[in-house]
Amino acid sequence: MTDDGRPTTDSLPNMQGPVCPVPLRHGKKIVMGHGSGGKLMNDLIKNTFLPPLDNPTLRAGNDAGVVAPNACTQLAISTDAHVVSPLFFPGGDIGKLAVCGTVNDVAMMGATPQYLTAGFILEEGVEIETIERVVASMKAAAAEAGVEIVAGDTKVVERGKADGLFITTAGVGTLLPGVEVGGALAQPGDVVMVSGYIGDHGIAVLGARGELGFESDIQSDVAPLNHLIAAILDASDAIHVLRDPTRGGVASTLNEIAVQSEVCITLHEESIPVRPAVAGACEMLGFDPLYIANEGKLIVIAGKNDAQKILDTMRQHPYGSNAVIIGEVVETPARRVLMKTTIGGRRVVDVLAGEMLPRIC
C-alpha cells in the first residue's frame, strides 16, 4: 500500500489464467493472452523481441520478411509455430494448418511460395499413427499449394510437455515482378474486401473440443490461398495490402494495418459475412466474430476503381466465392478502425486485448 492507503500497482490482482480478456499488465510472466494476436502479443513483440533483434525488415511488421539476396531477386521468408488443440478438427488438422499458414504468410507479400521446412516437437507417448496422419495431411496440403517440404527436424519431450505434438514451419518464395504490397501501403480512397465468411476456423475448433454446448457442422476454412492471390495480382495492379486475418481475427488485423499505414479503416456492419451458425455460437458464448481466428480468408485493400475486377476474380476461385466489400480507407482519425453499425451508429473496433480462444492456430 502507498502512504495514503491506496494499493500499489504490484498489489493489484494479476489475472494469470488461461483466459485474459482484460488488458492488465503482465510484466514478468507469460500468460495465454500473449499468444492471442492482440494487444498483449503486440506489446511482447515490441518490448521484448524487437529491440534486441531490430532491423528494417522486422520493423515493417508484415506476415513475411522481404529480402534481396542479389540485384535480380527478392525473397519473402516467413516462419510460424502451430499448437492447435485438438490436433484434428472439422475441416483440417495441425498438419494442414502448418503448411497453409506459412504458405499464406509468404503469399501475402505478393510472392510465389516454393519451399518449406518443418520442425516437430513430439510428446512422449504420442501414437505413430497420429504422426502418420498429420504428415499425410501435410503432403496433401503442400501438393495443393504447389510447394515442396525440403528440410525438417524432430525433437521428443517428456510426457505432458507438448500436448501431443507441435509443428514449426518456415517458408520461402520469390516475389512476383512489379508487385509491391504491404501493411503500410493502404491509402485513403481504397476499399477493404474479404474473401468470404469469417470466424469459421475458431468456432470449428471450439466445437471439436465439445465446448459449444450444442451440435455443430461448422468446418474450419483452413486452405492455401497462394493461387487465389496470384489470380487477383494478375488481374489488378492496384492492390496495396494483402493479409490473412488469423489470430485476433479481422478486427486485430485491420488495426495492425491502420497503424502501419497511418489511416482510418471504416467497416460496414451489414456487409461483413458471418454464417448464421457462427453468429449464433458467438452470440451464445459472448464472442464477437470480428475477433475469431480464420485460416483460409484473405483481406484485400485496393484502389476503388479496380474493386469490382478484383471481386469478380476472387468469386471465380473456390476460396473466394463469397468475396465482398466490407469497408473503406479514410484519412482520419488515423490509426483507428471504426464500425458503422446496422442501427446507424458508429463504434470503435479496437485490437483484441487478451486471449479469446487459446490454441486455435
PDB file of C-alpha atoms in Angstrom, residues 17-302:
ATOM      1  CA  GLY A  17      -5.185 -17.743 -16.029  1.00  0.00           C
ATOM      2  CA  PRO A  18      -5.853 -19.293 -19.426  1.00  0.00           C
ATOM      3  CA  VAL A  19      -8.306 -16.581 -20.465  1.00  0.00           C
ATOM      4  CA  CYS A  20      -7.478 -12.915 -20.057  1.00  0.00           C
ATOM      5  CA  PRO A  21      -9.886 -10.549 -21.824  1.00  0.00           C
ATOM      6  CA  VAL A  22      -8.714  -7.514 -19.833  1.00  0.00           C
ATOM      7  CA  PRO A  23      -5.550  -5.623 -20.837  1.00  0.00           C
ATOM      8  CA  LEU A  24      -3.852  -5.900 -17.432  1.00  0.00           C
ATOM      9  CA  ARG A  25      -0.099  -5.561 -17.186  1.00  0.00           C
ATOM     10  CA  HIS A  26       1.824  -8.825 -17.239  1.00  0.00           C
ATOM     11  CA  GLY A  27       5.357  -7.586 -16.879  1.00  0.00           C
ATOM     12  CA  LYS A  28       7.205 -10.626 -15.567  1.00  0.00           C
ATOM     13  CA  LYS A  29       5.474 -13.805 -16.735  1.00  0.00           C
ATOM     14  CA  ILE A  30       3.876 -15.076 -19.946  1.00  0.00           C
ATOM     15  CA  VAL A  31       0.102 -15.646 -19.887  1.00  0.00           C
ATOM     16  CA  MET A  32      -2.075 -17.222 -22.572  1.00  0.00           C
ATOM     17  CA  GLY A  33      -3.111 -13.769 -23.794  1.00  0.00           C
ATOM     18  CA  HIS A  34       0.427 -13.191 -25.056  1.00  0.00           C
ATOM     19  CA  GLY A  35      -0.384 -15.637 -27.874  1.00  0.00           C
ATOM     20  CA  SER A  36      -3.696 -14.072 -28.872  1.00  0.00           C
ATOM     21  CA  GLY A  37      -2.572 -11.973 -31.797  1.00  0.00           C
ATOM     22  CA  GLY A  38      -3.864  -8.932 -29.923  1.00  0.00           C
ATOM     23  CA  LYS A  39      -2.534  -6.158 -27.724  1.00  0.00           C
ATOM     24  CA  LEU A  40      -0.636  -8.346 -25.242  1.00  0.00           C
ATOM     25  CA  MET A  41       1.201 -10.148 -28.052  1.00  0.00           C
ATOM     26  CA  ASN A  42       1.979  -6.904 -29.853  1.00  0.00           C
ATOM     27  CA  ASP A  43       3.384  -5.433 -26.629  1.00  0.00           C
ATOM     28  CA  LEU A  44       5.505  -8.568 -26.080  1.00  0.00           C
ATOM     29  CA  ILE A  45       6.974  -8.301 -29.582  1.00  0.00           C
ATOM     30  CA  LYS A  46       7.505  -4.544 -29.361  1.00  0.00           C
ATOM     31  CA  ASN A  47       9.089  -4.545 -25.912  1.00  0.00           C
ATOM     32  CA  THR A  48      10.911  -7.898 -25.693  1.00  0.00           C
ATOM     33  CA  PHE A  49      11.759  -9.261 -29.148  1.00  0.00           C
ATOM     34  CA  LEU A  50      12.086  -6.275 -31.449  1.00  0.00           C
ATOM     35  CA  PRO A  51      14.602  -4.081 -29.535  1.00  0.00           C
ATOM     36  CA  PRO A  52      17.464  -6.607 -29.481  1.00  0.00           C
ATOM     37  CA  LEU A  53      16.682  -8.044 -32.954  1.00  0.00           C
ATOM     38  CA  ASP A  54      15.647  -4.807 -34.658  1.00  0.00           C
ATOM     39  CA  ASN A  55      16.225  -4.322 -38.387  1.00  0.00           C
ATOM     40  CA  PRO A  56      14.189  -2.679 -41.183  1.00  0.00           C
ATOM     41  CA  THR A  57      12.688  -5.984 -42.385  1.00  0.00           C
ATOM     42  CA  LEU A  58      11.382  -6.993 -38.950  1.00  0.00           C
ATOM     43  CA  ARG A  59      10.291  -3.444 -38.224  1.00  0.00           C
ATOM     44  CA  ALA A  60       7.964  -3.481 -41.271  1.00  0.00           C
ATOM     45  CA  GLY A  61       5.687  -5.823 -39.299  1.00  0.00           C
ATOM     46  CA  ASN A  62       4.350  -7.844 -42.229  1.00  0.00           C
ATOM     47  CA  ASP A  63       3.438 -11.552 -42.395  1.00  0.00           C
ATOM     48  CA  ALA A  64       6.768 -12.324 -44.080  1.00  0.00           C
ATOM     49  CA  GLY A  65      10.098 -10.540 -44.354  1.00  0.00           C
ATOM     50  CA  VAL A  66      11.197  -9.403 -47.816  1.00  0.00           C
ATOM     51  CA  VAL A  67      14.942  -9.617 -48.536  1.00  0.00           C
ATOM     52  CA  ALA A  68      17.026  -9.141 -51.682  1.00  0.00           C
ATOM     53  CA  PRO A  69      19.975 -11.577 -51.856  1.00  0.00           C
ATOM     54  CA  ASN A  70      21.056 -10.002 -55.145  1.00  0.00           C
ATOM     55  CA  ALA A  71      20.011  -7.230 -57.502  1.00  0.00           C
ATOM     56  CA  CYS A  72      17.703  -9.516 -59.516  1.00  0.00           C
ATOM     57  CA  THR A  73      15.819 -11.463 -56.827  1.00  0.00           C
ATOM     58  CA  GLN A  74      13.542 -10.577 -53.930  1.00  0.00           C
ATOM     59  CA  LEU A  75      12.536 -13.314 -51.490  1.00  0.00           C
ATOM     60  CA  ALA A  76       9.727 -13.445 -48.953  1.00  0.00           C
ATOM     61  CA  ILE A  77      10.612 -15.533 -45.870  1.00  0.00           C
ATOM     62  CA  SER A  78       8.252 -16.484 -43.073  1.00  0.00           C
ATOM     63  CA  THR A  79       8.107 -18.829 -40.091  1.00  0.00           C
ATOM     64  CA  ASP A  80       5.276 -19.958 -37.856  1.00  0.00           C
ATOM     65  CA  ALA A  81       4.584 -22.272 -34.898  1.00  0.00           C
ATOM     66  CA  HIS A  82       1.395 -24.325 -34.630  1.00  0.00           C
ATOM     67  CA  VAL A  83      -0.061 -25.505 -31.309  1.00  0.00           C
ATOM     68  CA  VAL A  84      -3.716 -26.193 -32.055  1.00  0.00           C
ATOM     69  CA  SER A  85      -5.821 -28.332 -29.696  1.00  0.00           C
ATOM     70  CA  PRO A  86      -7.292 -30.781 -30.632  1.00  0.00           C
ATOM     71  CA  LEU A  87      -4.873 -31.931 -33.341  1.00  0.00           C
ATOM     72  CA  PHE A  88      -7.762 -32.950 -35.643  1.00  0.00           C
ATOM     73  CA  PHE A  89     -10.870 -30.809 -36.127  1.00  0.00           C
ATOM     74  CA  PRO A  90     -13.671 -30.500 -38.711  1.00  0.00           C
ATOM     75  CA  GLY A  91     -12.147 -29.351 -41.981  1.00  0.00           C
ATOM     76  CA  GLY A  92      -8.487 -29.741 -41.021  1.00  0.00           C
ATOM     77  CA  ASP A  93      -5.722 -30.743 -38.646  1.00  0.00           C
ATOM     78  CA  ILE A  94      -2.433 -29.390 -37.332  1.00  0.00           C
ATOM     79  CA  GLY A  95      -0.523 -30.669 -40.379  1.00  0.00           C
ATOM     80  CA  LYS A  96      -2.698 -28.883 -42.943  1.00  0.00           C
ATOM     81  CA  LEU A  97      -2.671 -25.813 -40.709  1.00  0.00           C
ATOM     82  CA  ALA A  98       1.145 -25.800 -40.540  1.00  0.00           C
ATOM     83  CA  VAL A  99       1.543 -25.906 -44.332  1.00  0.00           C
ATOM     84  CA  CYS A 100      -1.251 -23.485 -45.200  1.00  0.00           C
ATOM     85  CA  GLY A 101      -0.300 -20.961 -42.524  1.00  0.00           C
ATOM     86  CA  THR A 102       3.230 -20.496 -43.823  1.00  0.00           C
ATOM     87  CA  VAL A 103       2.254 -20.707 -47.495  1.00  0.00           C
ATOM     88  CA  ASN A 104      -0.280 -17.941 -46.892  1.00  0.00           C
ATOM     89  CA  ASP A 105       2.163 -15.738 -44.978  1.00  0.00           C
ATOM     90  CA  VAL A 106       4.619 -15.863 -47.892  1.00  0.00           C
ATOM     91  CA  ALA A 107       1.858 -15.274 -50.454  1.00  0.00           C
ATOM     92  CA  MET A 108       0.580 -12.211 -48.533  1.00  0.00           C
ATOM     93  CA  MET A 109       3.723 -10.362 -49.635  1.00  0.00           C
ATOM     94  CA  GLY A 110       2.919 -10.967 -53.294  1.00  0.00           C
ATOM     95  CA  ALA A 111       5.372 -13.856 -53.524  1.00  0.00           C
ATOM     96  CA  THR A 112       5.098 -17.339 -55.010  1.00  0.00           C
ATOM     97  CA  PRO A 113       5.727 -19.849 -52.165  1.00  0.00           C
ATOM     98  CA  GLN A 114       8.208 -22.524 -53.265  1.00  0.00           C
ATOM     99  CA  TYR A 115       9.892 -24.328 -50.356  1.00  0.00           C
ATOM    100  CA  LEU A 116       9.006 -25.134 -46.730  1.00  0.00           C
ATOM    101  CA  THR A 117      10.852 -26.620 -43.780  1.00  0.00           C
ATOM    102  CA  ALA A 118       9.116 -28.359 -40.872  1.00  0.00           C
ATOM    103  CA  GLY A 119      10.150 -28.991 -37.282  1.00  0.00           C
ATOM    104  CA  PHE A 120       8.241 -31.399 -34.998  1.00  0.00           C
ATOM    105  CA  ILE A 121       8.142 -31.310 -31.194  1.00  0.00           C
ATOM    106  CA  LEU A 122       6.800 -34.771 -30.288  1.00  0.00           C
ATOM    107  CA  GLU A 123       5.499 -35.647 -26.845  1.00  0.00           C
ATOM    108  CA  GLU A 124       6.497 -38.987 -25.322  1.00  0.00           C
ATOM    109  CA  GLY A 125       3.575 -41.380 -25.773  1.00  0.00           C
ATOM    110  CA  VAL A 126       2.027 -39.864 -28.921  1.00  0.00           C
ATOM    111  CA  GLU A 127       0.849 -42.559 -31.334  1.00  0.00           C
ATOM    112  CA  ILE A 128       2.905 -43.155 -34.504  1.00  0.00           C
ATOM    113  CA  GLU A 129      -0.415 -43.438 -36.368  1.00  0.00           C
ATOM    114  CA  THR A 130      -1.246 -39.877 -35.288  1.00  0.00           C
ATOM    115  CA  ILE A 131       2.043 -38.594 -36.696  1.00  0.00           C
ATOM    116  CA  GLU A 132       1.478 -40.514 -39.941  1.00  0.00           C
ATOM    117  CA  ARG A 133      -1.992 -38.920 -40.366  1.00  0.00           C
ATOM    118  CA  VAL A 134      -0.549 -35.466 -39.776  1.00  0.00           C
ATOM    119  CA  VAL A 135       2.316 -35.971 -42.233  1.00  0.00           C
ATOM    120  CA  ALA A 136      -0.075 -37.320 -44.878  1.00  0.00           C
ATOM    121  CA  SER A 137      -2.186 -34.206 -44.450  1.00  0.00           C
ATOM    122  CA  MET A 138       0.909 -32.012 -44.830  1.00  0.00           C
ATOM    123  CA  LYS A 139       1.783 -33.826 -48.052  1.00  0.00           C
ATOM    124  CA  ALA A 140      -1.689 -33.202 -49.485  1.00  0.00           C
ATOM    125  CA  ALA A 141      -1.699 -29.527 -48.484  1.00  0.00           C
ATOM    126  CA  ALA A 142       1.785 -28.978 -49.934  1.00  0.00           C
ATOM    127  CA  ALA A 143       0.710 -30.618 -53.203  1.00  0.00           C
ATOM    128  CA  GLU A 144      -2.340 -28.361 -53.454  1.00  0.00           C
ATOM    129  CA  ALA A 145      -0.232 -25.277 -52.774  1.00  0.00           C
ATOM    130  CA  GLY A 146       2.495 -26.409 -55.197  1.00  0.00           C
ATOM    131  CA  VAL A 147       5.329 -26.249 -52.661  1.00  0.00           C
ATOM    132  CA  GLU A 148       7.986 -28.748 -51.543  1.00  0.00           C
ATOM    133  CA  ILE A 149       8.958 -29.557 -47.952  1.00  0.00           C
ATOM    134  CA  VAL A 150      12.734 -29.736 -48.308  1.00  0.00           C
ATOM    135  CA  ALA A 151      14.116 -29.971 -44.755  1.00  0.00           C
ATOM    136  CA  GLY A 152      12.923 -30.882 -41.280  1.00  0.00           C
ATOM    137  CA  ASP A 153      13.787 -31.749 -37.698  1.00  0.00           C
ATOM    138  CA  THR A 154      12.278 -33.747 -34.832  1.00  0.00           C
ATOM    139  CA  LYS A 155      12.656 -33.448 -31.075  1.00  0.00           C
ATOM    140  CA  VAL A 156      10.962 -35.538 -28.378  1.00  0.00           C
ATOM    141  CA  VAL A 157       9.984 -34.095 -24.982  1.00  0.00           C
ATOM    142  CA  GLU A 158       8.724 -35.773 -21.834  1.00  0.00           C
ATOM    143  CA  ARG A 159       5.093 -36.797 -21.435  1.00  0.00           C
ATOM    144  CA  GLY A 160       2.864 -33.830 -20.608  1.00  0.00           C
ATOM    145  CA  LYS A 161       5.125 -31.176 -22.133  1.00  0.00           C
ATOM    146  CA  ALA A 162       3.869 -30.866 -25.722  1.00  0.00           C
ATOM    147  CA  ASP A 163       0.124 -31.566 -25.890  1.00  0.00           C
ATOM    148  CA  GLY A 164       0.726 -34.375 -28.416  1.00  0.00           C
ATOM    149  CA  LEU A 165       2.793 -32.546 -30.982  1.00  0.00           C
ATOM    150  CA  PHE A 166       3.735 -29.051 -32.054  1.00  0.00           C
ATOM    151  CA  ILE A 167       4.904 -28.104 -35.561  1.00  0.00           C
ATOM    152  CA  THR A 168       7.017 -25.189 -36.715  1.00  0.00           C
ATOM    153  CA  THR A 169       7.271 -24.371 -40.407  1.00  0.00           C
ATOM    154  CA  ALA A 170       9.330 -21.894 -42.392  1.00  0.00           C
ATOM    155  CA  GLY A 171       8.685 -20.911 -45.991  1.00  0.00           C
ATOM    156  CA  VAL A 172      10.376 -19.041 -48.797  1.00  0.00           C
ATOM    157  CA  GLY A 173       9.100 -17.705 -52.091  1.00  0.00           C
ATOM    158  CA  THR A 174      10.084 -15.345 -54.882  1.00  0.00           C
ATOM    159  CA  LEU A 175       8.318 -12.010 -55.246  1.00  0.00           C
ATOM    160  CA  LEU A 176       6.320 -11.604 -58.425  1.00  0.00           C
ATOM    161  CA  PRO A 177       7.892  -8.974 -60.743  1.00  0.00           C
ATOM    162  CA  GLY A 178       6.452  -5.493 -60.295  1.00  0.00           C
ATOM    163  CA  VAL A 179       4.331  -6.409 -57.272  1.00  0.00           C
ATOM    164  CA  GLU A 180       4.609  -4.278 -54.136  1.00  0.00           C
ATOM    165  CA  VAL A 181       2.163  -4.944 -51.310  1.00  0.00           C
ATOM    166  CA  GLY A 182       2.466  -4.453 -47.565  1.00  0.00           C
ATOM    167  CA  GLY A 183       0.675  -3.365 -44.441  1.00  0.00           C
ATOM    168  CA  ALA A 184       1.979   0.201 -44.728  1.00  0.00           C
ATOM    169  CA  LEU A 185       0.537   0.816 -48.216  1.00  0.00           C
ATOM    170  CA  ALA A 186      -3.211   1.314 -47.534  1.00  0.00           C
ATOM    171  CA  GLN A 187      -4.361   4.695 -48.912  1.00  0.00           C
ATOM    172  CA  PRO A 188      -7.395   6.924 -48.304  1.00  0.00           C
ATOM    173  CA  GLY A 189      -9.915   6.088 -51.031  1.00  0.00           C
ATOM    174  CA  ASP A 190      -9.086   2.360 -51.044  1.00  0.00           C
ATOM    175  CA  VAL A 191     -11.773  -0.252 -50.392  1.00  0.00           C
ATOM    176  CA  VAL A 192     -11.481  -3.192 -47.978  1.00  0.00           C
ATOM    177  CA  MET A 193     -12.545  -6.637 -49.204  1.00  0.00           C
ATOM    178  CA  VAL A 194     -12.723 -10.053 -47.541  1.00  0.00           C
ATOM    179  CA  SER A 195     -12.755 -13.343 -49.454  1.00  0.00           C
ATOM    180  CA  GLY A 196     -15.647 -14.980 -47.566  1.00  0.00           C
ATOM    181  CA  TYR A 197     -17.356 -15.856 -44.282  1.00  0.00           C
ATOM    182  CA  ILE A 198     -15.323 -15.033 -41.176  1.00  0.00           C
ATOM    183  CA  GLY A 199     -14.959 -16.930 -37.894  1.00  0.00           C
ATOM    184  CA  ASP A 200     -15.363 -20.484 -39.221  1.00  0.00           C
ATOM    185  CA  HIS A 201     -11.984 -21.794 -38.024  1.00  0.00           C
ATOM    186  CA  GLY A 202     -12.192 -20.610 -34.429  1.00  0.00           C
ATOM    187  CA  ILE A 203     -15.726 -21.888 -33.914  1.00  0.00           C
ATOM    188  CA  ALA A 204     -14.933 -25.224 -35.628  1.00  0.00           C
ATOM    189  CA  VAL A 205     -12.010 -25.813 -33.233  1.00  0.00           C
ATOM    190  CA  LEU A 206     -14.141 -24.849 -30.263  1.00  0.00           C
ATOM    191  CA  GLY A 207     -16.799 -27.300 -31.436  1.00  0.00           C
ATOM    192  CA  ALA A 208     -14.186 -30.074 -31.741  1.00  0.00           C
ATOM    193  CA  ARG A 209     -13.364 -29.526 -28.074  1.00  0.00           C
ATOM    194  CA  GLY A 210     -17.014 -30.029 -27.165  1.00  0.00           C
ATOM    195  CA  GLU A 211     -17.166 -26.533 -25.699  1.00  0.00           C
ATOM    196  CA  LEU A 212     -20.067 -25.156 -27.752  1.00  0.00           C
ATOM    197  CA  GLY A 213     -22.732 -26.908 -25.712  1.00  0.00           C
ATOM    198  CA  PHE A 214     -24.587 -27.972 -28.876  1.00  0.00           C
ATOM    199  CA  GLU A 215     -24.015 -29.950 -32.076  1.00  0.00           C
ATOM    200  CA  SER A 216     -22.486 -28.013 -34.963  1.00  0.00           C
ATOM    201  CA  ASP A 217     -21.454 -28.797 -38.554  1.00  0.00           C
ATOM    202  CA  ILE A 218     -19.179 -25.762 -38.882  1.00  0.00           C
ATOM    203  CA  GLN A 219     -15.977 -26.611 -40.781  1.00  0.00           C
ATOM    204  CA  SER A 220     -12.629 -24.869 -40.486  1.00  0.00           C
ATOM    205  CA  ASP A 221     -11.737 -22.750 -43.507  1.00  0.00           C
ATOM    206  CA  VAL A 222      -8.037 -23.714 -43.428  1.00  0.00           C
ATOM    207  CA  ALA A 223      -6.719 -23.566 -47.021  1.00  0.00           C
ATOM    208  CA  PRO A 224      -3.729 -22.431 -49.113  1.00  0.00           C
ATOM    209  CA  LEU A 225      -4.532 -19.039 -50.625  1.00  0.00           C
ATOM    210  CA  ASN A 226      -1.498 -18.591 -52.885  1.00  0.00           C
ATOM    211  CA  HIS A 227      -3.298 -19.485 -56.134  1.00  0.00           C
ATOM    212  CA  LEU A 228      -6.182 -17.108 -55.303  1.00  0.00           C
ATOM    213  CA  ILE A 229      -3.676 -14.343 -54.568  1.00  0.00           C
ATOM    214  CA  ALA A 230      -1.771 -14.980 -57.803  1.00  0.00           C
ATOM    215  CA  ALA A 231      -5.043 -14.633 -59.745  1.00  0.00           C
ATOM    216  CA  ILE A 232      -6.002 -11.252 -58.276  1.00  0.00           C
ATOM    217  CA  LEU A 233      -2.458  -9.884 -58.604  1.00  0.00           C
ATOM    218  CA  ASP A 234      -2.615 -10.865 -62.264  1.00  0.00           C
ATOM    219  CA  ALA A 235      -5.986  -9.121 -62.638  1.00  0.00           C
ATOM    220  CA  SER A 236      -5.086  -5.805 -60.985  1.00  0.00           C
ATOM    221  CA  ASP A 237      -2.053  -3.652 -60.261  1.00  0.00           C
ATOM    222  CA  ALA A 238      -3.988  -1.542 -57.727  1.00  0.00           C
ATOM    223  CA  ILE A 239      -3.716  -3.996 -54.818  1.00  0.00           C
ATOM    224  CA  HIS A 240      -1.938  -2.349 -51.890  1.00  0.00           C
ATOM    225  CA  VAL A 241      -2.395  -4.710 -48.908  1.00  0.00           C
ATOM    226  CA  LEU A 242      -2.924  -8.481 -48.588  1.00  0.00           C
ATOM    227  CA  ARG A 243      -3.340 -10.048 -45.153  1.00  0.00           C
ATOM    228  CA  ASP A 244      -4.884 -13.222 -43.699  1.00  0.00           C
ATOM    229  CA  PRO A 245      -6.846 -12.479 -40.521  1.00  0.00           C
ATOM    230  CA  THR A 246      -5.654 -15.382 -38.340  1.00  0.00           C
ATOM    231  CA  ARG A 247      -5.144 -14.875 -34.595  1.00  0.00           C
ATOM    232  CA  GLY A 248      -7.061 -11.842 -33.397  1.00  0.00           C
ATOM    233  CA  GLY A 249      -9.391 -12.072 -36.406  1.00  0.00           C
ATOM    234  CA  VAL A 250     -10.432  -9.348 -38.828  1.00  0.00           C
ATOM    235  CA  ALA A 251     -10.548  -6.673 -36.118  1.00  0.00           C
ATOM    236  CA  SER A 252      -6.969  -7.085 -34.876  1.00  0.00           C
ATOM    237  CA  THR A 253      -5.607  -7.492 -38.417  1.00  0.00           C
ATOM    238  CA  LEU A 254      -7.228  -4.268 -39.638  1.00  0.00           C
ATOM    239  CA  ASN A 255      -5.971  -2.437 -36.547  1.00  0.00           C
ATOM    240  CA  GLU A 256      -2.421  -3.521 -37.425  1.00  0.00           C
ATOM    241  CA  ILE A 257      -2.864  -2.207 -40.979  1.00  0.00           C
ATOM    242  CA  ALA A 258      -4.404   1.085 -39.771  1.00  0.00           C
ATOM    243  CA  VAL A 259      -1.365   1.661 -37.544  1.00  0.00           C
ATOM    244  CA  GLN A 260       1.169   0.633 -40.210  1.00  0.00           C
ATOM    245  CA  SER A 261      -0.436   2.869 -42.863  1.00  0.00           C
ATOM    246  CA  GLU A 262      -1.409   5.789 -40.542  1.00  0.00           C
ATOM    247  CA  VAL A 263      -5.005   5.699 -41.836  1.00  0.00           C
ATOM    248  CA  CYS A 264      -8.538   5.039 -40.572  1.00  0.00           C
ATOM    249  CA  ILE A 265     -10.461   1.970 -41.737  1.00  0.00           C
ATOM    250  CA  THR A 266     -14.257   2.186 -41.624  1.00  0.00           C
ATOM    251  CA  LEU A 267     -16.265  -1.055 -41.679  1.00  0.00           C
ATOM    252  CA  HIS A 268     -19.930  -1.522 -42.606  1.00  0.00           C
ATOM    253  CA  GLU A 269     -21.501  -3.985 -40.183  1.00  0.00           C
ATOM    254  CA  GLU A 270     -24.240  -5.120 -42.566  1.00  0.00           C
ATOM    255  CA  SER A 271     -21.632  -6.118 -45.190  1.00  0.00           C
ATOM    256  CA  ILE A 272     -19.475  -8.370 -43.012  1.00  0.00           C
ATOM    257  CA  PRO A 273     -20.170 -12.015 -43.967  1.00  0.00           C
ATOM    258  CA  VAL A 274     -20.790 -14.310 -40.972  1.00  0.00           C
ATOM    259  CA  ARG A 275     -22.522 -17.686 -41.261  1.00  0.00           C
ATOM    260  CA  PRO A 276     -25.717 -17.896 -39.164  1.00  0.00           C
ATOM    261  CA  ALA A 277     -24.277 -20.849 -37.219  1.00  0.00           C
ATOM    262  CA  VAL A 278     -21.110 -18.896 -36.376  1.00  0.00           C
ATOM    263  CA  ALA A 279     -23.100 -15.797 -35.466  1.00  0.00           C
ATOM    264  CA  GLY A 280     -25.359 -17.909 -33.227  1.00  0.00           C
ATOM    265  CA  ALA A 281     -22.409 -19.561 -31.466  1.00  0.00           C
ATOM    266  CA  CYS A 282     -20.748 -16.200 -30.915  1.00  0.00           C
ATOM    267  CA  GLU A 283     -23.957 -14.724 -29.522  1.00  0.00           C
ATOM    268  CA  MET A 284     -24.376 -17.623 -27.093  1.00  0.00           C
ATOM    269  CA  LEU A 285     -20.744 -17.529 -25.929  1.00  0.00           C
ATOM    270  CA  GLY A 286     -20.331 -13.758 -25.840  1.00  0.00           C
ATOM    271  CA  PHE A 287     -17.761 -13.627 -28.660  1.00  0.00           C
ATOM    272  CA  ASP A 288     -17.504 -11.054 -31.437  1.00  0.00           C
ATOM    273  CA  PRO A 289     -16.923 -12.810 -34.807  1.00  0.00           C
ATOM    274  CA  LEU A 290     -14.634  -9.944 -35.823  1.00  0.00           C
ATOM    275  CA  TYR A 291     -12.074 -11.307 -33.324  1.00  0.00           C
ATOM    276  CA  ILE A 292     -12.404 -15.031 -34.158  1.00  0.00           C
ATOM    277  CA  ALA A 293      -9.437 -16.600 -35.996  1.00  0.00           C
ATOM    278  CA  ASN A 294      -9.599 -17.578 -39.681  1.00  0.00           C
ATOM    279  CA  GLU A 295      -7.134 -19.822 -41.529  1.00  0.00           C
ATOM    280  CA  GLY A 296      -8.390 -19.554 -45.109  1.00  0.00           C
ATOM    281  CA  LYS A 297      -9.610 -15.990 -45.518  1.00  0.00           C
ATOM    282  CA  LEU A 298      -7.991 -13.085 -47.268  1.00  0.00           C
ATOM    283  CA  ILE A 299      -8.280  -9.340 -46.667  1.00  0.00           C
ATOM    284  CA  VAL A 300      -7.559  -7.232 -49.752  1.00  0.00           C
ATOM    285  CA  ILE A 301      -7.155  -3.442 -49.658  1.00  0.00           C
ATOM    286  CA  ALA A 302      -7.044  -1.942 -53.136  1.00  0.00           C
TER     287      ALA A 302
END
